[in-house]
Coordinates of C-alpha atoms in Angstrom, one line a residue:
X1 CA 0.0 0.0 0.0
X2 CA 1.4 3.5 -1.1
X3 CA 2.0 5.8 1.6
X4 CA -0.2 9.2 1.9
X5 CA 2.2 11.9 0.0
X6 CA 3.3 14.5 1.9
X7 CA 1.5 17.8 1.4
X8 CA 3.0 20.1 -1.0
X9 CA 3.9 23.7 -0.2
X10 CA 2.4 26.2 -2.6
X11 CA 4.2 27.5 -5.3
X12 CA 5.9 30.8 -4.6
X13 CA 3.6 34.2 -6.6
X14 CA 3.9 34.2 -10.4
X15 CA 6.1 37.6 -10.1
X16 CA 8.4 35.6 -7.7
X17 CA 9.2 32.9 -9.9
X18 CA 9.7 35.3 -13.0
X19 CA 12.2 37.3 -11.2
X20 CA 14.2 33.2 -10.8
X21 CA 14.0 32.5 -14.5
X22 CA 14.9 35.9 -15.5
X23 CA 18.0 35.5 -13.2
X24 CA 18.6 33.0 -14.9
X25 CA 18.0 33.5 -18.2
X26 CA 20.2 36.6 -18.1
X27 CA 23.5 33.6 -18.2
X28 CA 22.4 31.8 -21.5
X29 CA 24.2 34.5 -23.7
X30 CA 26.4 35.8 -22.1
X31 CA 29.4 33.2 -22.0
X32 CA 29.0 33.4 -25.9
X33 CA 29.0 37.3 -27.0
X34 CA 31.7 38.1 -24.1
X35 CA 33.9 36.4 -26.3
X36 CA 33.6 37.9 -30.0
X37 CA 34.7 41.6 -29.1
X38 CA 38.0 40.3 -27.6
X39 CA 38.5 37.5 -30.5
X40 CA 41.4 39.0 -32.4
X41 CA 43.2 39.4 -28.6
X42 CA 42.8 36.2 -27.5
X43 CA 43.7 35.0 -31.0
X44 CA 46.9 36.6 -30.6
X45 CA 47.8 35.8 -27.5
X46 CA 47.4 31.8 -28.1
X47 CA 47.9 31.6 -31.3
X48 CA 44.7 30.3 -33.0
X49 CA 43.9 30.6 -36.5
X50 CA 40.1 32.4 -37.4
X51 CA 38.6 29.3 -37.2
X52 CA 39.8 27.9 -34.0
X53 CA 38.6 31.1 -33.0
X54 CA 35.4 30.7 -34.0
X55 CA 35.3 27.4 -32.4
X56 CA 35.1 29.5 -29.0
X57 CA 30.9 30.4 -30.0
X58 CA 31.2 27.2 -32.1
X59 CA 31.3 24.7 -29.0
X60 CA 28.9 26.2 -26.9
X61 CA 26.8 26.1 -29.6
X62 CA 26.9 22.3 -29.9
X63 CA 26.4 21.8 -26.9
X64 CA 23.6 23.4 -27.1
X65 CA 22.3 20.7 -29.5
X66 CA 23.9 17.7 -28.3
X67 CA 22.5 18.2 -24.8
X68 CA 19.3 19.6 -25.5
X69 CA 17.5 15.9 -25.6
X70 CA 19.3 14.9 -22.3
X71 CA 17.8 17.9 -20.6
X72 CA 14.1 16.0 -20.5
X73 CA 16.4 13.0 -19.3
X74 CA 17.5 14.7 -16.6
X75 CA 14.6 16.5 -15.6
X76 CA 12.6 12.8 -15.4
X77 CA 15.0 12.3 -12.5
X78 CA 15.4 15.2 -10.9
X79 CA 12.3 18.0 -11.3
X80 CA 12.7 20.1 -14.3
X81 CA 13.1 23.1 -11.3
X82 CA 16.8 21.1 -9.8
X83 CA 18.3 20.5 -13.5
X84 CA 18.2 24.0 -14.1
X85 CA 19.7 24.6 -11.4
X86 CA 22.7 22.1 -11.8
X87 CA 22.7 23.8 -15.3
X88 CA 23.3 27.0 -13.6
X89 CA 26.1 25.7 -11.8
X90 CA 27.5 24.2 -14.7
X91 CA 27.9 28.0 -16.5
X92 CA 29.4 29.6 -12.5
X93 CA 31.8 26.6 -13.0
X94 CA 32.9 27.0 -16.9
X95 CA 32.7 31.0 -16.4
X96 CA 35.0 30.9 -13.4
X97 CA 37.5 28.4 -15.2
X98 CA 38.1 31.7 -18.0
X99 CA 40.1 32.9 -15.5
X100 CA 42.6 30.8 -16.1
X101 CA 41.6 31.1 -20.1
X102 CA 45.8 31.7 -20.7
X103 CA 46.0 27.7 -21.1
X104 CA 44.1 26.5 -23.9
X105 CA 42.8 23.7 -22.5
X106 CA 41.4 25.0 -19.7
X107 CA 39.9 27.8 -22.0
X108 CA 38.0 25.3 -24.5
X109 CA 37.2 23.1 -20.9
X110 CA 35.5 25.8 -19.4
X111 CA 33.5 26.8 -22.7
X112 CA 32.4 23.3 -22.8
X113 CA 31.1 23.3 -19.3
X114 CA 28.8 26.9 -20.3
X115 CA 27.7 25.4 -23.4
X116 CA 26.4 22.1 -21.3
X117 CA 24.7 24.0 -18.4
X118 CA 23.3 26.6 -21.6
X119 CA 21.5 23.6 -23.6
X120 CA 19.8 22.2 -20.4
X121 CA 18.7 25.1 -18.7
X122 CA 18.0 27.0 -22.0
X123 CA 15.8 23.5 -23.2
X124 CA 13.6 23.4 -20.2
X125 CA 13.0 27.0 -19.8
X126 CA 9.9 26.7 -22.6
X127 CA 8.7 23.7 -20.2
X128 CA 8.7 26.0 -17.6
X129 CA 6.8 28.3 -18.7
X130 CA 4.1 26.3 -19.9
X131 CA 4.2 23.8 -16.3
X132 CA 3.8 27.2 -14.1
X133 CA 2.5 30.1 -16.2
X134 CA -1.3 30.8 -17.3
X135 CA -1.1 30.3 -20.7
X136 CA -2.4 33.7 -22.0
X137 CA 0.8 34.8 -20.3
X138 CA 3.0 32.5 -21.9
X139 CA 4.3 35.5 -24.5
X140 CA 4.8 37.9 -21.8
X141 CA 7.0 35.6 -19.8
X142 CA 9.1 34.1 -22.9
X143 CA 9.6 38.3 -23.4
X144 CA 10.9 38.7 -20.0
X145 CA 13.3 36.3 -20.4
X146 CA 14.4 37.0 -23.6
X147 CA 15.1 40.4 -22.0
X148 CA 17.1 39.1 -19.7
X149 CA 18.9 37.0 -22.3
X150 CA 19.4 39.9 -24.7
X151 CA 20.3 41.9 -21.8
X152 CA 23.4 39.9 -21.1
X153 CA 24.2 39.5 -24.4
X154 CA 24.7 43.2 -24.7
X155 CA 26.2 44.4 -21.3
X156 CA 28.7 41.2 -22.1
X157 CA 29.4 42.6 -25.7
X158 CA 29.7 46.7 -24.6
X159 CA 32.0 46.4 -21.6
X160 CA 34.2 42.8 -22.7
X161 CA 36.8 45.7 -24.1
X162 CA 36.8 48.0 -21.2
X163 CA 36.6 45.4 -18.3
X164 CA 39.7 43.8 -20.0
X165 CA 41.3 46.8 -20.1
X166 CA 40.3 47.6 -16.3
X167 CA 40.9 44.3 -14.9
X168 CA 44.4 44.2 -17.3
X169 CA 43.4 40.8 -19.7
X170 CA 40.8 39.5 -21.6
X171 CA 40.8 36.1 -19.1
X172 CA 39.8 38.0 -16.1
X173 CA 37.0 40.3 -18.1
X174 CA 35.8 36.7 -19.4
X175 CA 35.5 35.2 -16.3
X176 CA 34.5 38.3 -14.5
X177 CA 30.6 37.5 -16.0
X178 CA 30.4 34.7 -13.3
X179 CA 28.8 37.0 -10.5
X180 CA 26.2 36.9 -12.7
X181 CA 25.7 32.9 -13.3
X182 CA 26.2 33.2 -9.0
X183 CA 23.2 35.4 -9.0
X184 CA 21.4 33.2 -11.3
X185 CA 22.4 30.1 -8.7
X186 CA 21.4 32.2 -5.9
X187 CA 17.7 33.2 -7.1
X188 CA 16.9 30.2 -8.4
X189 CA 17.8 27.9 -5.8
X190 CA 14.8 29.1 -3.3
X191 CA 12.3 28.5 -6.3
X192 CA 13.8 24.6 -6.8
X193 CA 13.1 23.4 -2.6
X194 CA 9.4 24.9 -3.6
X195 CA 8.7 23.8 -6.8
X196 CA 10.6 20.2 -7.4
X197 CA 8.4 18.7 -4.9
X198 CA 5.5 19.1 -7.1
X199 CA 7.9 16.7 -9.6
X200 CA 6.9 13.2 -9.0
X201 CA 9.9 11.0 -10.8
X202 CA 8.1 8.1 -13.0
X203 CA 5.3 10.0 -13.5
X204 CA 5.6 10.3 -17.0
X205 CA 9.0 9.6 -18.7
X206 CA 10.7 11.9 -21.2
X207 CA 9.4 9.7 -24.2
X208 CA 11.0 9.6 -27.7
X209 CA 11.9 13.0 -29.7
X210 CA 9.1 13.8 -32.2
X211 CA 11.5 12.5 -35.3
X212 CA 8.3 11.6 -37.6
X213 CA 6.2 14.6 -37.0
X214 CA 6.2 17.4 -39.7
X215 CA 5.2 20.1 -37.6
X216 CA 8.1 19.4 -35.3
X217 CA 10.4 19.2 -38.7
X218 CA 9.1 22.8 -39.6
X219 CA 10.0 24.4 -36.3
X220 CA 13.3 22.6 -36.4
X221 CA 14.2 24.3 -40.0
X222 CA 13.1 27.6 -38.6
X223 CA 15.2 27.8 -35.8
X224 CA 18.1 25.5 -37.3
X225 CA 18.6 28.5 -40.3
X226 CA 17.5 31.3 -37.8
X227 CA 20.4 30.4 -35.4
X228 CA 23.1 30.0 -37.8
X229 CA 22.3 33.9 -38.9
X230 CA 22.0 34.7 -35.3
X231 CA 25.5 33.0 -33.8
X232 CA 27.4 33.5 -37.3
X233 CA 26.3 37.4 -36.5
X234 CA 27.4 37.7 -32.8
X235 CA 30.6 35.7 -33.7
X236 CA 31.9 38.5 -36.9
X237 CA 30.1 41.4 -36.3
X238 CA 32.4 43.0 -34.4
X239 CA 35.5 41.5 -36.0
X240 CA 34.0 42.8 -39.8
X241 CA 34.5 46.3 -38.2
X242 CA 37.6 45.9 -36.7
X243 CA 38.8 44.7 -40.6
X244 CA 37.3 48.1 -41.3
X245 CA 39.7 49.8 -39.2
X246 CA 37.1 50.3 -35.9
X247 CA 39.2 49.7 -32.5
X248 CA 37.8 46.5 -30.6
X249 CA 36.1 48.9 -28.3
X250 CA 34.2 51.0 -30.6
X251 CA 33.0 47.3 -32.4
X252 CA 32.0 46.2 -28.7
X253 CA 29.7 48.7 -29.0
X254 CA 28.5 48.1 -32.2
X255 CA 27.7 44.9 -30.9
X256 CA 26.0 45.8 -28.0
X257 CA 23.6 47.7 -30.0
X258 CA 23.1 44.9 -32.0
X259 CA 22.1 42.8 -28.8
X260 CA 20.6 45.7 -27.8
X261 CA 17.8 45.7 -30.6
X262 CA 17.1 42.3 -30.1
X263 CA 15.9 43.4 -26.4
X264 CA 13.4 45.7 -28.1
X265 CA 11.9 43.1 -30.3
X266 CA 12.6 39.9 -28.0
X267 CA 10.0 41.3 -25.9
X268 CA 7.7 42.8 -28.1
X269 CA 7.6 39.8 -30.8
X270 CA 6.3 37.2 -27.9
X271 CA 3.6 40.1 -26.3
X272 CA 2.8 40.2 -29.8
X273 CA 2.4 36.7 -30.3
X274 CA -0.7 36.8 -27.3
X275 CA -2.6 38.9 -29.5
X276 CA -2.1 36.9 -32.8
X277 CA -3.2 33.8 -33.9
X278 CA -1.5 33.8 -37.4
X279 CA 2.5 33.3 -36.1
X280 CA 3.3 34.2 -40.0
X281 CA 2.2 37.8 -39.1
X282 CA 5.6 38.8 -37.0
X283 CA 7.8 36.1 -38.3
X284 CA 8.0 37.1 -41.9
X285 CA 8.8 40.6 -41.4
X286 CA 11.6 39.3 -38.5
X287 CA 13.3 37.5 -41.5
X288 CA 12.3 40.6 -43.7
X289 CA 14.7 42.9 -41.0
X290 CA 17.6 40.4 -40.8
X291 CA 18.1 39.8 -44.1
X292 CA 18.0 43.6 -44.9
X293 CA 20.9 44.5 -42.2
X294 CA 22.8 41.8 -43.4
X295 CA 22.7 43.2 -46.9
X296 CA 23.6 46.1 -45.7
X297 CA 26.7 45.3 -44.2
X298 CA 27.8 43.1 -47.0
X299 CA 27.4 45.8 -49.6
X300 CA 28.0 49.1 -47.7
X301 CA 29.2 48.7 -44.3
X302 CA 30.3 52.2 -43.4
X303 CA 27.5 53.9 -45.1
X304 CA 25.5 53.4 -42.0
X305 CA 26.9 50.8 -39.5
X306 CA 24.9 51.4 -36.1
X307 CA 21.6 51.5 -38.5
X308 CA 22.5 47.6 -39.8
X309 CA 23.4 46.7 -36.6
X310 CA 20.3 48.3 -35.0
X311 CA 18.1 46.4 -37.8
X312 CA 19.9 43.1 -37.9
X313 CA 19.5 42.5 -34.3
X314 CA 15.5 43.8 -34.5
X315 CA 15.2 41.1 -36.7
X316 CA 17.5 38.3 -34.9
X317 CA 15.9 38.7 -31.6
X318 CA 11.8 38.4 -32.6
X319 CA 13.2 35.7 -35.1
X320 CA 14.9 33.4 -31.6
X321 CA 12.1 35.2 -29.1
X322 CA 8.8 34.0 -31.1
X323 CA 11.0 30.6 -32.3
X324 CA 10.6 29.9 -28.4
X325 CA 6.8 30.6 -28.2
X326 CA 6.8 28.2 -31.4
X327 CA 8.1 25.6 -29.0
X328 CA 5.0 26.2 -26.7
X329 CA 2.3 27.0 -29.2
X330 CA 2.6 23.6 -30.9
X331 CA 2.3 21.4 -28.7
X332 CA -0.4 19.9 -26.0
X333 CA 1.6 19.8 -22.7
X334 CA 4.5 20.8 -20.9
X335 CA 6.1 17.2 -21.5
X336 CA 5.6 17.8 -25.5
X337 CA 7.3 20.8 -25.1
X338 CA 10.2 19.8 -23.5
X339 CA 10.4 16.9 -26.4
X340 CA 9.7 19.3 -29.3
X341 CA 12.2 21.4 -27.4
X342 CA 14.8 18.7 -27.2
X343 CA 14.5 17.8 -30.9
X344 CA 15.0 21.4 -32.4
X345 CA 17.4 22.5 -30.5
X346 CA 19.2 18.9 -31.3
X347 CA 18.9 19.8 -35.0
X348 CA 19.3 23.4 -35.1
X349 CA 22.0 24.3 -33.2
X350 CA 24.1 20.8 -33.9
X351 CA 23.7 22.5 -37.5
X352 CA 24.0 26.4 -36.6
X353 CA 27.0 25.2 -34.7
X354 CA 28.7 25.1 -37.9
X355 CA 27.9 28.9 -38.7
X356 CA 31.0 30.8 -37.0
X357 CA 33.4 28.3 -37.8
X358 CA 32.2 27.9 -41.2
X359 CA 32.4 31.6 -41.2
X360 CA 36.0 31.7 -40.1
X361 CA 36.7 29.4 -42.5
X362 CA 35.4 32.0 -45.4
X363 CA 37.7 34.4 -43.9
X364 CA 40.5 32.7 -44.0
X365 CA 40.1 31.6 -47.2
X366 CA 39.2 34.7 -49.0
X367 CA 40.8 37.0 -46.5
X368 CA 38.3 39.3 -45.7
X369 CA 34.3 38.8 -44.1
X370 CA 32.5 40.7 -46.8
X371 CA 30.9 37.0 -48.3
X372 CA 29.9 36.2 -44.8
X373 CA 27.1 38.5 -45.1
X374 CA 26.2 37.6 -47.9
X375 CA 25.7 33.8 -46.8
X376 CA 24.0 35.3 -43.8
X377 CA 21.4 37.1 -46.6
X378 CA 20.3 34.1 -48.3
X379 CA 20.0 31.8 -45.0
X380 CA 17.7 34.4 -43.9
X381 CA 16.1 34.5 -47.0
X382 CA 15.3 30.6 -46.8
X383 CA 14.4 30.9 -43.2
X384 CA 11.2 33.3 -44.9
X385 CA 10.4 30.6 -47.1
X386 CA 10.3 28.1 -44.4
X387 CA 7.9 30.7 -42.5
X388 CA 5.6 30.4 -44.8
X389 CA 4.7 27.1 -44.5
X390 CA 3.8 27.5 -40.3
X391 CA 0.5 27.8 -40.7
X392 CA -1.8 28.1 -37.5
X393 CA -3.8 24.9 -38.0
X394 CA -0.4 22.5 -37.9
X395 CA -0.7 19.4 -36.0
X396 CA 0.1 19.3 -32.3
X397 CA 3.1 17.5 -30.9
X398 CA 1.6 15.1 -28.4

């Protein structure tokens, strides 16, 4: 006979637990775009070619799709609520580890250990959100922590330059960013010893990856060609302008307004979303935006930098932001979620992964990053044919 389970403690307020997952939302960019402004330095220093560079955003990257499917693993066994936390800890342990970055070993180790704790935490966040949020709050929510994300992403790109050059090397300006991945630990661990108890293990296991459902092969193509613009654009958007003759603190800045933009429009595009029922409404013209900056720098990249820079990242962040209320709106429960979750994030970033090194590769090759943009063009391009086809009356995952 099964003993009487033990009465739960309520949930903490809904304002509560957004505060945790925006504290900890604010880490899943940042170990990436603190790198690009300071690439040509560390580059230098250790000797790597473009492409071993590149392999810095590359990693972290794949790991974001090779882990992704283990995250609803994990959370089986533990509560979705304690494997984020564990991820978090993962990102305080690999950010830490930068400041010993000088050894390249322990650089590429500790870039490993971000992109792990980024693939889990950033796969079950879209769970989350549909296991403890009312649902006509779902876009709001996925805004907030998009802001957060975005957030990071641009703090880490402005200041990489100037906190190197106040803290005297680019290792201790890198590994500076884990205060925040402590904070992150710190808010989110109260919100874990209330809500994992509501996490019964063999309740119902993480079942297979939707592989043989269209609708989950549509979302997957979306966000596999919308993050090889978006990663191939934080890795050689500042580097472009450095070519052009900018010092690596003025193209910090032109990334951080980049990131920047996308905090505009990762906010906006999911409140959006709560008003629209047709998805093809905002994502068409957030392809429409990235392609144009991304023409812009390829053919005239002085003419008005901050202005494609501004409209690339408009474009980038309600591309990722609504890509994540994709992940909700098509499926049935939170478990689906987490699968068609798991799967995309399998295929698209094992694929965008590619992007900055391929990238590098193009620079090495023809010596300069003009061509870049122009890939970056016709990916986004394709990604607005692939929109097309999400129409609102697509099959569920189950």
């Amino acid at each position: 006979m099964r003993a009487p389970r033990r009465a739960l403690r309520p949930l903490p307020p809904v304002w509560v637990m957004a505060v945790a997952l925006v504290a900890v939302a604010a880490n899943l960019r940042i170990a990436i775009t603190s790198v690009p402004p300071l690439l040509d330095a560390i580059s230098g220093d250790l000797g790597l070619s473009h492409a071993a560079a590149g392999a810095l955003t590359t990693l972290p990257v794949l790991c974001m799709g090779v882990f992704a499917p283990v995250a609803s693993r994990i959370a089986h066994h533990t509560g979705a609520a304690a494997a984020v936390l564990l991820a978090v800890v993962s990102i305080l342990a690999g950010t830490l580890s930068r400041f010993a970055g000088g050894h390249v070993v322990v650089l590429y180790a500790g870039t490993f250990l971000c992109g792990v704790g980024i693939a889990v935490a950033g796969t079950l966040l879209p769970r989350l959100v549909k296991t403890y949020f009312p649902p006509e709050r779902t876009g709001l929510v996925t805004g907030l922590y998009m802001l957060a994300m975005m957030g990071g992403a641009a703090a880490s790109s402005a200041i990489a330059v100037p906190l190197a050059d106040r803290l005297g090397s680019w290792q201790a300006s890198l590994g500076s960013w884990s205060v925040v991945a402590l904070v992150g630990a710190i808010a989110w661990a109260p919100f874990t010893v209330r809500a994992n108890p509501h996490h019964t293990p063999g309740e119902e296991g993480p079942g297979r990856l939707p592989w043989r459902h269209p609708t989950a092969w549509l979302v997957a193509g979306y966000l596999a060609l919308q993050s090889w613009c978006f990663y191939s654009a934080v890795t050689w958007l500042a580097p472009t302008y450095v070519e052009h003759g900018w010092s690596r603190a003025s193209a910090g800045y032109l990334a951080a307004a980049f990131s920047g933009a996308q905090i505009v429009s990762g906010l906006l595009g999911p409140v959006l979303s709560d008003r629209t029922h047709d998805m093809r409404r905002l994502l068409l013209p957030a392809a429409a935006l990235g392609v144009a900056g991304s023409v812009g720098i390829w053919l005239a990249p002085l003419a008005a930098p901050w202005v494609w820079a501004v409209v690339t990242g408009l474009g980038q962040g309600a591309a990722f932001s609504l890509a994540l209320v994709l992940l909700v709106r098509y499926t049935r429960t939170p478990e689906a979620s987490g699968r068609l979750t798991g799967m995309a994030f399998l295929i698209s970033y094992g694929i965008a992964s590619i992007g900055p090194l391929a990238m590098g590769l193009v620079r090495d090759v023809t010596g300069g990053l003009s061509v870049v943009w122009f890939v970056l063009a016709a990916f986004g391009v394709l990604q607005g044919l692939v929109v097309l086809r999400l129409r609102p009356d697509l099959r569920r995952v189950d």
